[in-house]
Amino acid sequence: MKKSNDRSRRSGVKRRDFLKLAGGSLAASGIAAIPTISRAAETINIGALYPTTGSMAQIGVGCVAAAKLAVDMVNEAGGIKSMGGAKLNLVISDVQSDTTVTRTETDRLINGNKLSAIHGCYASALTMIASEVCERAKVPLITGSSSDQLNKGRHYTFTPFARASQFAQAQLRMSKLVSDKPKVAVIFENTAFGTSTSNGLKELSAGEGVEIVMFEPYSAGFTDASPLINKVKASGANTLFSLSYLNDLILIVRTVRQVGLNIAINGGSGGFVMPDFYKNVGKAAEGLQGVAHWNHDINADSQKVNAEFKKRTGEFAFEYAGGLVAQTFMLADALERAASPDPKKVREALSTLDVSSGYAAMAPGGKVKFGPDGKNIYGRPVGVQWQNTDLVSIFPKEDARAPLLKI
Amino acid sequence: MVGTIIQAVINGLLIGGIYALVSIGVTLIFGVVKIVNFAQGEFVMIGMYISFFLSTQLGIDPIVSLVVTMPVLFVVGVLVQHFLIRRVLGPNDMPQIFLTFALSLLLLNLSLMLFTANYRTVHTWYSDEAFHFAGLYVPYAKLIAFVVAMALSGCLWVFLRTTDLGKAMRAASQNRDVASLMGINPDRVFAVAFGLALALAGAAGSLLMPFQSAYPFVGQVFVLMAFIAVVLGTLGNVIGALVASLLMGIAESLGIQFVGADSGLLVVFVMFLLTLVFKPNGLGGGKAR
């Protein structure tokens, strides 16, 4: 049902585009005397690829809400001024939590619409596919996904936030907040997200002086976390890094409580930093640590975005939501300077982006400038902790908004 | 080390009890009605949502809500059998396969639409508590689930063995034509079988709710294990499915403990294939039911 709705919405967009094109060409041939009017009415299409159905739908739906909020914010502020106040138009596509669908949907979105840029898909496994398609079609893709592979051999992919390897470093350093001699058990789901983050942890652990006593991939979507936690218990670890999406993590935390295991848990990013996590785990979530590429308390602009997002959805702005608003403003900045909806020119403008204030700079570190690999050279993650039902930034010192809560 | 092994076996047995409820439902439908119900997992999911809403709206404990989920799903099962399955029963398997598969997709997408993909969890006083002894632990929620699952399986077995309706069910599954010549109404028997199977799925849903989250895809996690258990325990054999489910739970748990955390299913499948090599009809041998 949902699907057919989406499709009709899509065909609606297409029809509107067709009418616009037809109207535009009529205007061009018939009333060539006043071209500025058709110019002022121009809209800039931004593609949004998110899984709004399927197993990853929960975060995907939140991303779409944030993408809409961001476009409204840009448009209400007057649109793209260098293009006569052109408005951003969001073209949303459901990639159905599926890599094959992601490939065909990215293709369809690019071929069916005149896109200036695309953002998506939050889940690294899907973003990898979308970024391949965008690369071939020469359409810039800006994404909050953290996989380091997105920065390899790409010219059209931009990643304004911390990379998986940086997340790993932050987690390792945070483990020393709790214990002088951290003995860490690493469990990670065997997906692109889990594997890339955990490999980062392994490579960096020796340099950071952190001992890893257990390093285990597990199949995402299990029925029971007990065997896994039994294994963690046997390893003698005092800190647990769990790189998991929401449901697995809920089961893991609940099982740790059942076992009565006294262990500091760092839930990483993904499902852990979502409002739903606290709702599902309840009080057991208090004091649990994690890392995020964005948090709603990092600066005044983030708090404004958070308030607006809360008003619309009832939840605080999670990392991908806030990050998406920042990304949309980065695109707006690039479009402003490119003064053209041409995706190649937008890509050029993105590659020279350099912001340190406003919504576009709303990232830990407060600055965005892309290196040749599309990585934000100032990007860094923020360490967070659940305190009194809220997610609070606690690490590093310059980003900390509250002290660590010891449990 | 010994403690770790014992704990792994306990963990496996406990989750195996839940696998058993799902697989017994599948095997009962297969044995009696002779169709494979691909939607069994979705009925577990429905059972979970019923328990979730009863718990959050009316404050009824998920385990207690069993008395609601089981009858509701029994009626659903009778209706599904009467209005859908009955019409496609015939010499050709294809329409039945497509029907239950379509039902699974329909229920999945309907619940996505109604409940969204969000995870919903119930907190009871025993959810995060466990019974500790000699360095081992048994979570209350799972222990209750296991005991109730075994009791329900036992009741079903006694029902099939001792009651007229149960015997009629077994007769109809052995030979439909002969059974109807003996005065058994196969439609009625099939409807009861389908209803019972779904009631078990509903029970599994209620029992899962104190320690699992409800979400539209949750049934698919369990149904894969159920299908393997059904084949491993010989198609149509209730006791076989029960034993196979418990063995699979233990194999999965030991696999995660001693082979690798992502190898639980691998061990289950190796066990499955080895069993089929030596006993092609499954653990129940040639004896069905």
GROMACS .gro file of C-alpha atoms in nm, chain A:
model
  407
    1MET     CA    1   0.000   0.000   0.000
    2LYS     CA    2   0.276   0.232   0.104
    3LYS     CA    3   0.459   0.144  -0.210
    4SER     CA    4   0.174   0.232  -0.441
    5ASN     CA    5   0.137   0.564  -0.264
    6ASP     CA    6   0.499   0.639  -0.325
    7ARG     CA    7   0.465   0.545  -0.685
    8SER     CA    8   0.170   0.769  -0.742
    9ARG     CA    9   0.359   1.049  -0.573
   10ARG     CA   10   0.649   0.979  -0.801
   11SER     CA   11   0.440   0.983  -1.112
   12GLY     CA   12   0.288   1.304  -0.981
   13VAL     CA   13   0.628   1.461  -0.968
   14LYS     CA   14   0.700   1.339  -1.315
   15ARG     CA   15   0.381   1.485  -1.449
   16ARG     CA   16   0.456   1.813  -1.284
   17ASP     CA   17   0.802   1.809  -1.436
   18PHE     CA   18   0.657   1.731  -1.773
   19LEU     CA   19   0.414   2.020  -1.750
   20LYS     CA   20   0.690   2.246  -1.633
   21LEU     CA   21   0.909   2.146  -1.928
   22ALA     CA   22   0.620   2.180  -2.170
   23GLY     CA   23   0.525   2.516  -2.023
   24GLY     CA   24   0.886   2.627  -2.027
   25SER     CA   25   0.936   2.542  -2.391
   26LEU     CA   26   0.608   2.714  -2.483
   27ALA     CA   27   0.719   3.020  -2.295
   28ALA     CA   28   1.059   3.011  -2.462
   29SER     CA   29   0.915   2.989  -2.812
   30GLY     CA   30   0.612   3.213  -2.770
   31ILE     CA   31   0.698   3.478  -2.517
   32ALA     CA   32   1.073   3.498  -2.553
   33ALA     CA   33   1.056   3.862  -2.459
   34ILE     CA   34   1.027   3.799  -2.084
   35PRO     CA   35   1.269   3.516  -2.003
   36THR     CA   36   1.340   3.646  -1.652
   37ILE     CA   37   0.998   3.534  -1.529
   38SER     CA   38   1.053   3.171  -1.621
   39ARG     CA   39   1.394   3.200  -1.463
   40ALA     CA   40   1.249   3.321  -1.134
   41ALA     CA   41   1.004   3.029  -1.126
   42GLU     CA   42   1.285   2.777  -1.163
   43THR     CA   43   1.311   2.506  -0.902
   44ILE     CA   44   1.616   2.302  -0.822
   45ASN     CA   45   1.560   1.930  -0.786
   46ILE     CA   46   1.743   1.755  -0.504
   47GLY     CA   47   1.714   1.377  -0.499
   48ALA     CA   48   1.662   1.204  -0.164
   49LEU     CA   49   1.728   0.829  -0.148
   50TYR     CA   50   1.611   0.672   0.177
   51PRO     CA   51   1.470   0.336   0.284
   52THR     CA   52   1.119   0.426   0.401
   53THR     CA   53   0.998   0.066   0.380
   54GLY     CA   54   1.175  -0.253   0.477
   55SER     CA   55   1.401  -0.333   0.768
   56MET     CA   56   1.584   0.002   0.769
   57ALA     CA   57   1.267   0.209   0.736
   58GLN     CA   58   1.267   0.348   1.086
   59ILE     CA   59   1.572   0.571   1.045
   60GLY     CA   60   1.486   0.626   0.677
   61VAL     CA   61   1.149   0.778   0.765
   62GLY     CA   62   1.319   1.012   1.013
   63CYS     CA   63   1.568   1.112   0.742
   64VAL     CA   64   1.287   1.205   0.504
   65ALA     CA   65   1.126   1.421   0.774
   66ALA     CA   66   1.459   1.597   0.828
   67ALA     CA   67   1.515   1.639   0.452
   68LYS     CA   68   1.176   1.809   0.421
   69LEU     CA   69   1.249   2.035   0.718
   70ALA     CA   70   1.585   2.134   0.566
   71VAL     CA   71   1.435   2.219   0.226
   72ASP     CA   72   1.163   2.427   0.396
   73MET     CA   73   1.429   2.613   0.593
   74VAL     CA   74   1.631   2.697   0.279
   75ASN     CA   75   1.320   2.798   0.085
   76GLU     CA   76   1.177   3.010   0.366
   77ALA     CA   77   1.508   3.193   0.387
   78GLY     CA   78   1.460   3.299   0.024
   79GLY     CA   79   1.588   3.001  -0.175
   80ILE     CA   80   1.899   3.028  -0.392
   81LYS     CA   81   1.948   3.402  -0.438
   82SER     CA   82   2.204   3.383  -0.720
   83MET     CA   83   1.937   3.203  -0.922
   84GLY     CA   84   1.661   3.455  -0.862
   85GLY     CA   85   1.543   3.297  -0.538
   86ALA     CA   86   1.499   2.953  -0.695
   87LYS     CA   87   1.337   2.706  -0.455
   88LEU     CA   88   1.469   2.362  -0.370
   89ASN     CA   89   1.239   2.077  -0.466
   90LEU     CA   90   1.287   1.746  -0.290
   91VAL     CA   91   1.241   1.437  -0.509
   92ILE     CA   92   1.207   1.148  -0.263
   93SER     CA   93   1.260   0.787  -0.353
   94ASP     CA   94   1.215   0.478  -0.136
   95VAL     CA   95   1.509   0.241  -0.176
   96GLN     CA   96   1.324  -0.024   0.029
   97SER     CA   97   1.625  -0.124   0.244
   98ASP     CA   98   1.751  -0.327  -0.051
   99THR     CA   99   2.074  -0.293  -0.250
  100THR     CA  100   1.921  -0.398  -0.582
  101VAL     CA  101   1.634  -0.155  -0.543
  102THR     CA  102   1.882   0.117  -0.446
  103ARG     CA  103   2.065   0.068  -0.776
  104THR     CA  104   1.753   0.083  -0.992
  105GLU     CA  105   1.596   0.367  -0.791
  106THR     CA  106   1.912   0.581  -0.811
  107ASP     CA  107   1.920   0.523  -1.187
  108ARG     CA  108   1.552   0.601  -1.220
  109LEU     CA  109   1.576   0.915  -1.010
  110ILE     CA  110   1.868   1.050  -1.213
  111ASN     CA  111   1.718   0.963  -1.553
  112GLY     CA  112   1.365   1.070  -1.470
  113ASN     CA  113   1.443   1.408  -1.313
  114LYS     CA  114   1.687   1.689  -1.375
  115LEU     CA  115   1.872   1.660  -1.046
  116SER     CA  116   2.133   1.903  -0.922
  117ALA     CA  117   2.246   1.677  -0.640
  118ILE     CA  118   2.139   1.374  -0.435
  119HIS     CA  119   2.160   1.292  -0.066
  120GLY     CA  120   2.112   0.952   0.097
  121CYS     CA  121   2.087   0.668   0.198
  122TYR     CA  122   2.213   0.672   0.564
  123ALA     CA  123   2.288   0.296   0.565
  124SER     CA  124   2.642   0.252   0.430
  125ALA     CA  125   2.557  -0.066   0.239
  126LEU     CA  126   2.296   0.122   0.036
  127THR     CA  127   2.498   0.444   0.006
  128MET     CA  128   2.788   0.248  -0.148
  129ILE     CA  129   2.559   0.142  -0.434
  130ALA     CA  130   2.401   0.485  -0.479
  131SER     CA  131   2.743   0.650  -0.485
  132GLU     CA  132   2.857   0.415  -0.765
  133VAL     CA  133   2.556   0.508  -0.976
  134CYS     CA  134   2.599   0.881  -0.904
  135GLU     CA  135   2.966   0.860  -0.997
  136ARG     CA  136   2.882   0.720  -1.339
  137ALA     CA  137   2.600   0.968  -1.396
  138LYS     CA  138   2.817   1.256  -1.272
  139VAL     CA  139   2.569   1.377  -1.012
  140PRO     CA  140   2.710   1.484  -0.673
  141LEU     CA  141   2.604   1.273  -0.373
  142ILE     CA  142   2.634   1.412  -0.021
  143THR     CA  143   2.591   1.163   0.261
  144GLY     CA  144   2.608   1.112   0.636
  145SER     CA  145   2.714   0.747   0.590
  146SER     CA  146   3.040   0.675   0.764
  147SER     CA  147   3.202   0.394   0.563
  148ASP     CA  148   3.559   0.489   0.468
  149GLN     CA  149   3.511   0.309   0.136
  150LEU     CA  150   3.293   0.597   0.021
  151ASN     CA  151   3.608   0.808  -0.003
  152LYS     CA  152   3.795   0.570  -0.232
  153GLY     CA  153   3.805   0.645  -0.606
  154ARG     CA  154   3.505   0.877  -0.595
  155HIS     CA  155   3.487   1.230  -0.735
  156TYR     CA  156   3.118   1.293  -0.690
  157THR     CA  157   3.071   1.169  -0.332
  158PHE     CA  158   3.103   1.412  -0.042
  159THR     CA  159   3.113   1.305   0.323
  160PRO     CA  160   3.094   1.607   0.556
  161PHE     CA  161   3.098   1.405   0.878
  162ALA     CA  162   3.338   1.182   1.069
  163ARG     CA  163   3.447   0.857   0.905
  164ALA     CA  164   3.414   0.508   1.049
  165SER     CA  165   3.787   0.500   1.131
  166GLN     CA  166   3.750   0.822   1.333
  167PHE     CA  167   3.452   0.676   1.519
  168ALA     CA  168   3.675   0.387   1.617
  169GLN     CA  169   3.943   0.617   1.755
  170ALA     CA  170   3.689   0.815   1.956
  171GLN     CA  171   3.540   0.497   2.105
  172LEU     CA  172   3.883   0.369   2.208
  173ARG     CA  173   3.968   0.698   2.376
  174MET     CA  174   3.632   0.703   2.553
  175SER     CA  175   3.700   0.360   2.703
  176LYS     CA  176   3.978   0.526   2.906
  177LEU     CA  177   3.723   0.760   3.063
  178VAL     CA  178   3.586   0.462   3.253
  179SER     CA  179   3.892   0.245   3.322
  180ASP     CA  180   4.269   0.303   3.319
  181LYS     CA  181   4.321  -0.044   3.179
  182PRO     CA  182   4.036  -0.102   2.938
  183LYS     CA  183   3.986  -0.463   2.831
  184VAL     CA  184   3.748  -0.435   2.541
  185ALA     CA  185   3.515  -0.692   2.384
  186VAL     CA  186   3.414  -0.588   2.032
  187ILE     CA  187   3.100  -0.740   1.882
  188PHE     CA  188   2.981  -0.617   1.545
  189GLU     CA  189   2.716  -0.708   1.293
  190ASN     CA  190   2.861  -0.859   0.977
  191THR     CA  191   2.756  -0.574   0.744
  192ALA     CA  192   2.951  -0.295   0.571
  193PHE     CA  193   2.886  -0.067   0.868
  194GLY     CA  194   2.990  -0.317   1.136
  195THR     CA  195   3.290  -0.455   0.951
  196SER     CA  196   3.442  -0.121   0.854
  197THR     CA  197   3.398   0.028   1.203
  198SER     CA  198   3.534  -0.279   1.380
  199ASN     CA  199   3.839  -0.303   1.153
  200GLY     CA  200   3.913   0.058   1.241
  201LEU     CA  201   3.894  -0.035   1.610
  202LYS     CA  202   4.130  -0.328   1.568
  203GLU     CA  203   4.390  -0.135   1.372
  204LEU     CA  204   4.396   0.157   1.613
  205SER     CA  205   4.371  -0.026   1.946
  206ALA     CA  206   4.743  -0.091   1.996
  207GLY     CA  207   4.835   0.270   1.922
  208GLU     CA  208   4.573   0.393   2.168
  209GLY     CA  209   4.691   0.151   2.438
  210VAL     CA  210   4.363  -0.037   2.456
  211GLU     CA  211   4.357  -0.417   2.478
  212ILE     CA  212   4.095  -0.600   2.273
  213VAL     CA  213   4.016  -0.933   2.440
  214MET     CA  214   3.733  -1.041   2.209
  215PHE     CA  215   3.660  -0.952   1.847
  216GLU     CA  216   3.352  -1.117   1.699
  217PRO     CA  217   3.124  -1.058   1.404
  218TYR     CA  218   2.765  -1.176   1.446
  219SER     CA  219   2.473  -1.218   1.205
  220ALA     CA  220   2.249  -0.913   1.225
  221GLY     CA  221   1.887  -0.982   1.321
  222PHE     CA  222   1.929  -1.264   1.572
  223THR     CA  223   1.653  -1.416   1.782
  224ASP     CA  224   1.844  -1.423   2.107
  225ALA     CA  225   2.151  -1.237   2.237
  226SER     CA  226   2.225  -1.479   2.525
  227PRO     CA  227   2.488  -1.694   2.350
  228LEU     CA  228   2.673  -1.383   2.237
  229ILE     CA  229   2.669  -1.224   2.583
  230ASN     CA  230   2.771  -1.557   2.736
  231LYS     CA  231   3.078  -1.532   2.515
  232VAL     CA  232   3.146  -1.173   2.622
  233LYS     CA  233   3.125  -1.282   2.984
  234ALA     CA  234   3.375  -1.562   2.924
  235SER     CA  235   3.621  -1.315   2.767
  236GLY     CA  236   3.667  -1.124   3.094
  237ALA     CA  237   3.622  -0.785   2.929
  238ASN     CA  238   3.538  -0.473   3.133
  239THR     CA  239   3.413  -0.268   2.837
  240LEU     CA  240   3.182  -0.379   2.559
  241PHE     CA  241   3.175  -0.215   2.217
  242SER     CA  242   2.863  -0.322   2.032
  243LEU     CA  243   2.840  -0.209   1.670
  244SER     CA  244   2.477  -0.284   1.596
  245TYR     CA  245   2.158  -0.142   1.461
  246LEU     CA  246   1.870  -0.081   1.697
  247ASN     CA  247   1.696  -0.412   1.756
  248ASP     CA  248   2.009  -0.618   1.811
  249LEU     CA  249   2.139  -0.356   2.049
  250ILE     CA  250   1.818  -0.355   2.253
  251LEU     CA  251   1.845  -0.732   2.293
  252ILE     CA  252   2.214  -0.706   2.381
  253VAL     CA  253   2.165  -0.441   2.651
  254ARG     CA  254   1.868  -0.623   2.803
  255THR     CA  255   2.060  -0.950   2.804
  256VAL     CA  256   2.362  -0.785   2.971
  257ARG     CA  257   2.124  -0.671   3.248
  258GLN     CA  258   1.974  -1.019   3.281
  259VAL     CA  259   2.316  -1.178   3.310
  260GLY     CA  260   2.402  -0.915   3.569
  261LEU     CA  261   2.727  -0.846   3.389
  262ASN     CA  262   2.902  -0.534   3.523
  263ILE     CA  263   3.047  -0.391   3.206
  264ALA     CA  264   3.065  -0.042   3.053
  265ILE     CA  265   2.885  -0.044   2.720
  266ASN     CA  266   2.969   0.176   2.426
  267GLY     CA  267   2.692   0.129   2.174
  268GLY     CA  268   2.869   0.312   1.893
  269SER     CA  269   2.644   0.498   1.654
  270GLY     CA  270   2.365   0.356   1.440
  271GLY     CA  271   2.063   0.250   1.643
  272PHE     CA  272   2.216   0.348   1.974
  273VAL     CA  273   2.189   0.723   1.926
  274MET     CA  274   1.823   0.711   1.818
  275PRO     CA  275   1.542   0.836   2.047
  276ASP     CA  276   1.378   0.497   2.013
  277PHE     CA  277   1.667   0.332   2.190
  278TYR     CA  278   1.584   0.492   2.522
  279LYS     CA  279   1.214   0.423   2.477
  280ASN     CA  280   1.283   0.055   2.425
  281VAL     CA  281   1.556  -0.004   2.679
  282GLY     CA  282   1.424   0.233   2.943
  283LYS     CA  283   1.629   0.301   3.252
  284ALA     CA  284   1.886   0.038   3.159
  285ALA     CA  285   2.006   0.287   2.896
  286GLU     CA  286   2.120   0.543   3.155
  287GLY     CA  287   2.495   0.592   3.145
  288LEU     CA  288   2.549   0.399   2.824
  289GLN     CA  289   2.797   0.567   2.591
  290GLY     CA  290   2.811   0.602   2.217
  291VAL     CA  291   2.953   0.804   1.931
  292ALA     CA  292   2.770   1.015   1.675
  293HIS     CA  293   2.858   1.225   1.374
  294TRP     CA  294   2.621   1.497   1.497
  295ASN     CA  295   2.435   1.571   1.817
  296HIS     CA  296   2.159   1.816   1.893
  297ASP     CA  297   2.350   2.003   2.165
  298ILE     CA  298   2.672   2.084   1.975
  299ASN     CA  299   2.585   2.450   1.910
  300ALA     CA  300   2.305   2.706   1.906
  301ASP     CA  301   2.206   2.632   1.544
  302SER     CA  302   2.177   2.261   1.621
  303GLN     CA  303   1.950   2.340   1.913
  304LYS     CA  304   1.729   2.549   1.686
  305VAL     CA  305   1.708   2.265   1.433
  306ASN     CA  306   1.639   2.025   1.716
  307ALA     CA  307   1.351   2.236   1.847
  308GLU     CA  308   1.191   2.254   1.502
  309PHE     CA  309   1.240   1.881   1.437
  310LYS     CA  310   1.090   1.802   1.777
  311LYS     CA  311   0.789   2.018   1.693
  312ARG     CA  312   0.734   1.826   1.369
  313THR     CA  313   0.803   1.470   1.477
  314GLY     CA  314   0.786   1.469   1.856
  315GLU     CA  315   1.141   1.331   1.889
  316PHE     CA  316   1.477   1.500   1.928
  317ALA     CA  317   1.681   1.537   1.608
  318PHE     CA  318   1.898   1.225   1.580
  319GLU     CA  319   2.242   1.236   1.415
  320TYR     CA  320   2.130   1.166   1.057
  321ALA     CA  321   1.840   1.412   1.087
  322GLY     CA  322   2.054   1.701   1.209
  323GLY     CA  323   2.333   1.604   0.972
  324LEU     CA  324   2.089   1.611   0.681
  325VAL     CA  325   1.984   1.967   0.760
  326ALA     CA  326   2.351   2.068   0.761
  327GLN     CA  327   2.407   1.881   0.431
  328THR     CA  328   2.114   2.058   0.265
  329PHE     CA  329   2.260   2.394   0.365
  330MET     CA  330   2.599   2.284   0.225
  331LEU     CA  331   2.422   2.207  -0.104
  332ALA     CA  332   2.247   2.547  -0.088
  333ASP     CA  333   2.584   2.716  -0.033
  334ALA     CA  334   2.729   2.531  -0.332
  335LEU     CA  335   2.427   2.613  -0.552
  336GLU     CA  336   2.453   2.978  -0.451
  337ARG     CA  337   2.813   2.990  -0.570
  338ALA     CA  338   2.756   2.774  -0.878
  339ALA     CA  339   2.457   2.988  -0.977
  340SER     CA  340   2.346   2.694  -1.189
  341PRO     CA  341   2.148   2.374  -1.135
  342ASP     CA  342   2.399   2.181  -1.350
  343PRO     CA  343   2.518   1.888  -1.134
  344LYS     CA  344   2.875   1.915  -1.265
  345LYS     CA  345   2.893   2.279  -1.159
  346VAL     CA  346   2.737   2.194  -0.823
  347ARG     CA  347   3.009   1.932  -0.778
  348GLU     CA  348   3.279   2.192  -0.853
  349ALA     CA  349   3.123   2.432  -0.602
  350LEU     CA  350   3.097   2.160  -0.335
  351SER     CA  351   3.465   2.075  -0.380
  352THR     CA  352   3.557   2.434  -0.291
  353LEU     CA  353   3.305   2.465  -0.004
  354ASP     CA  354   3.458   2.627   0.303
  355VAL     CA  355   3.215   2.719   0.583
  356SER     CA  356   3.263   2.788   0.950
  357SER     CA  357   2.930   2.945   1.046
  358GLY     CA  358   2.559   2.897   0.991
  359TYR     CA  359   2.359   2.578   0.949
  360ALA     CA  360   2.603   2.439   0.691
  361ALA     CA  361   2.882   2.436   0.951
  362MET     CA  362   2.665   2.260   1.207
  363ALA     CA  363   2.903   1.966   1.269
  364PRO     CA  364   3.134   1.863   1.553
  365GLY     CA  365   3.439   2.079   1.490
  366GLY     CA  366   3.221   2.353   1.345
  367LYS     CA  367   3.392   2.372   1.006
  368VAL     CA  368   3.341   2.203   0.669
  369LYS     CA  369   3.589   2.191   0.383
  370PHE     CA  370   3.626   1.891   0.155
  371GLY     CA  371   3.958   1.732   0.070
  372PRO     CA  372   4.026   1.572  -0.271
  373ASP     CA  373   3.874   1.243  -0.146
  374GLY     CA  374   3.544   1.415  -0.058
  375LYS     CA  375   3.617   1.392   0.316
  376ASN     CA  376   3.559   1.693   0.541
  377ILE     CA  377   3.912   1.774   0.657
  378TYR     CA  378   3.774   1.906   0.987
  379GLY     CA  379   3.528   1.620   1.044
  380ARG     CA  380   3.531   1.448   1.381
  381PRO     CA  381   3.280   1.246   1.581
  382VAL     CA  382   3.132   1.344   1.913
  383GLY     CA  383   3.116   1.109   2.212
  384VAL     CA  384   2.770   1.092   2.371
  385GLN     CA  385   2.605   0.943   2.677
  386TRP     CA  386   2.244   0.879   2.779
  387GLN     CA  387   2.174   1.098   3.080
  388ASN     CA  388   1.825   1.157   3.221
  389THR     CA  389   1.649   1.037   2.905
  390ASP     CA  390   1.854   1.271   2.684
  391LEU     CA  391   2.157   1.214   2.465
  392VAL     CA  392   2.436   1.445   2.585
  393SER     CA  393   2.773   1.525   2.426
  394ILE     CA  394   3.057   1.430   2.665
  395PHE     CA  395   3.369   1.381   2.449
  396PRO     CA  396   3.614   1.526   2.341
  397LYS     CA  397   3.659   1.807   2.590
  398GLU     CA  398   3.597   2.085   2.339
  399ASP     CA  399   3.262   1.931   2.238
  400ALA     CA  400   3.154   1.816   2.584
  401ARG     CA  401   2.834   1.979   2.708
  402ALA     CA  402   2.810   1.778   3.030
  403PRO     CA  403   3.051   1.568   3.240
  404LEU     CA  404   3.062   1.188   3.213
  405LEU     CA  405   2.801   1.018   3.428
  406LYS     CA  406   2.977   0.735   3.615
  407ILE     CA  407   2.769   0.426   3.687
   0.00000   0.00000   0.00000
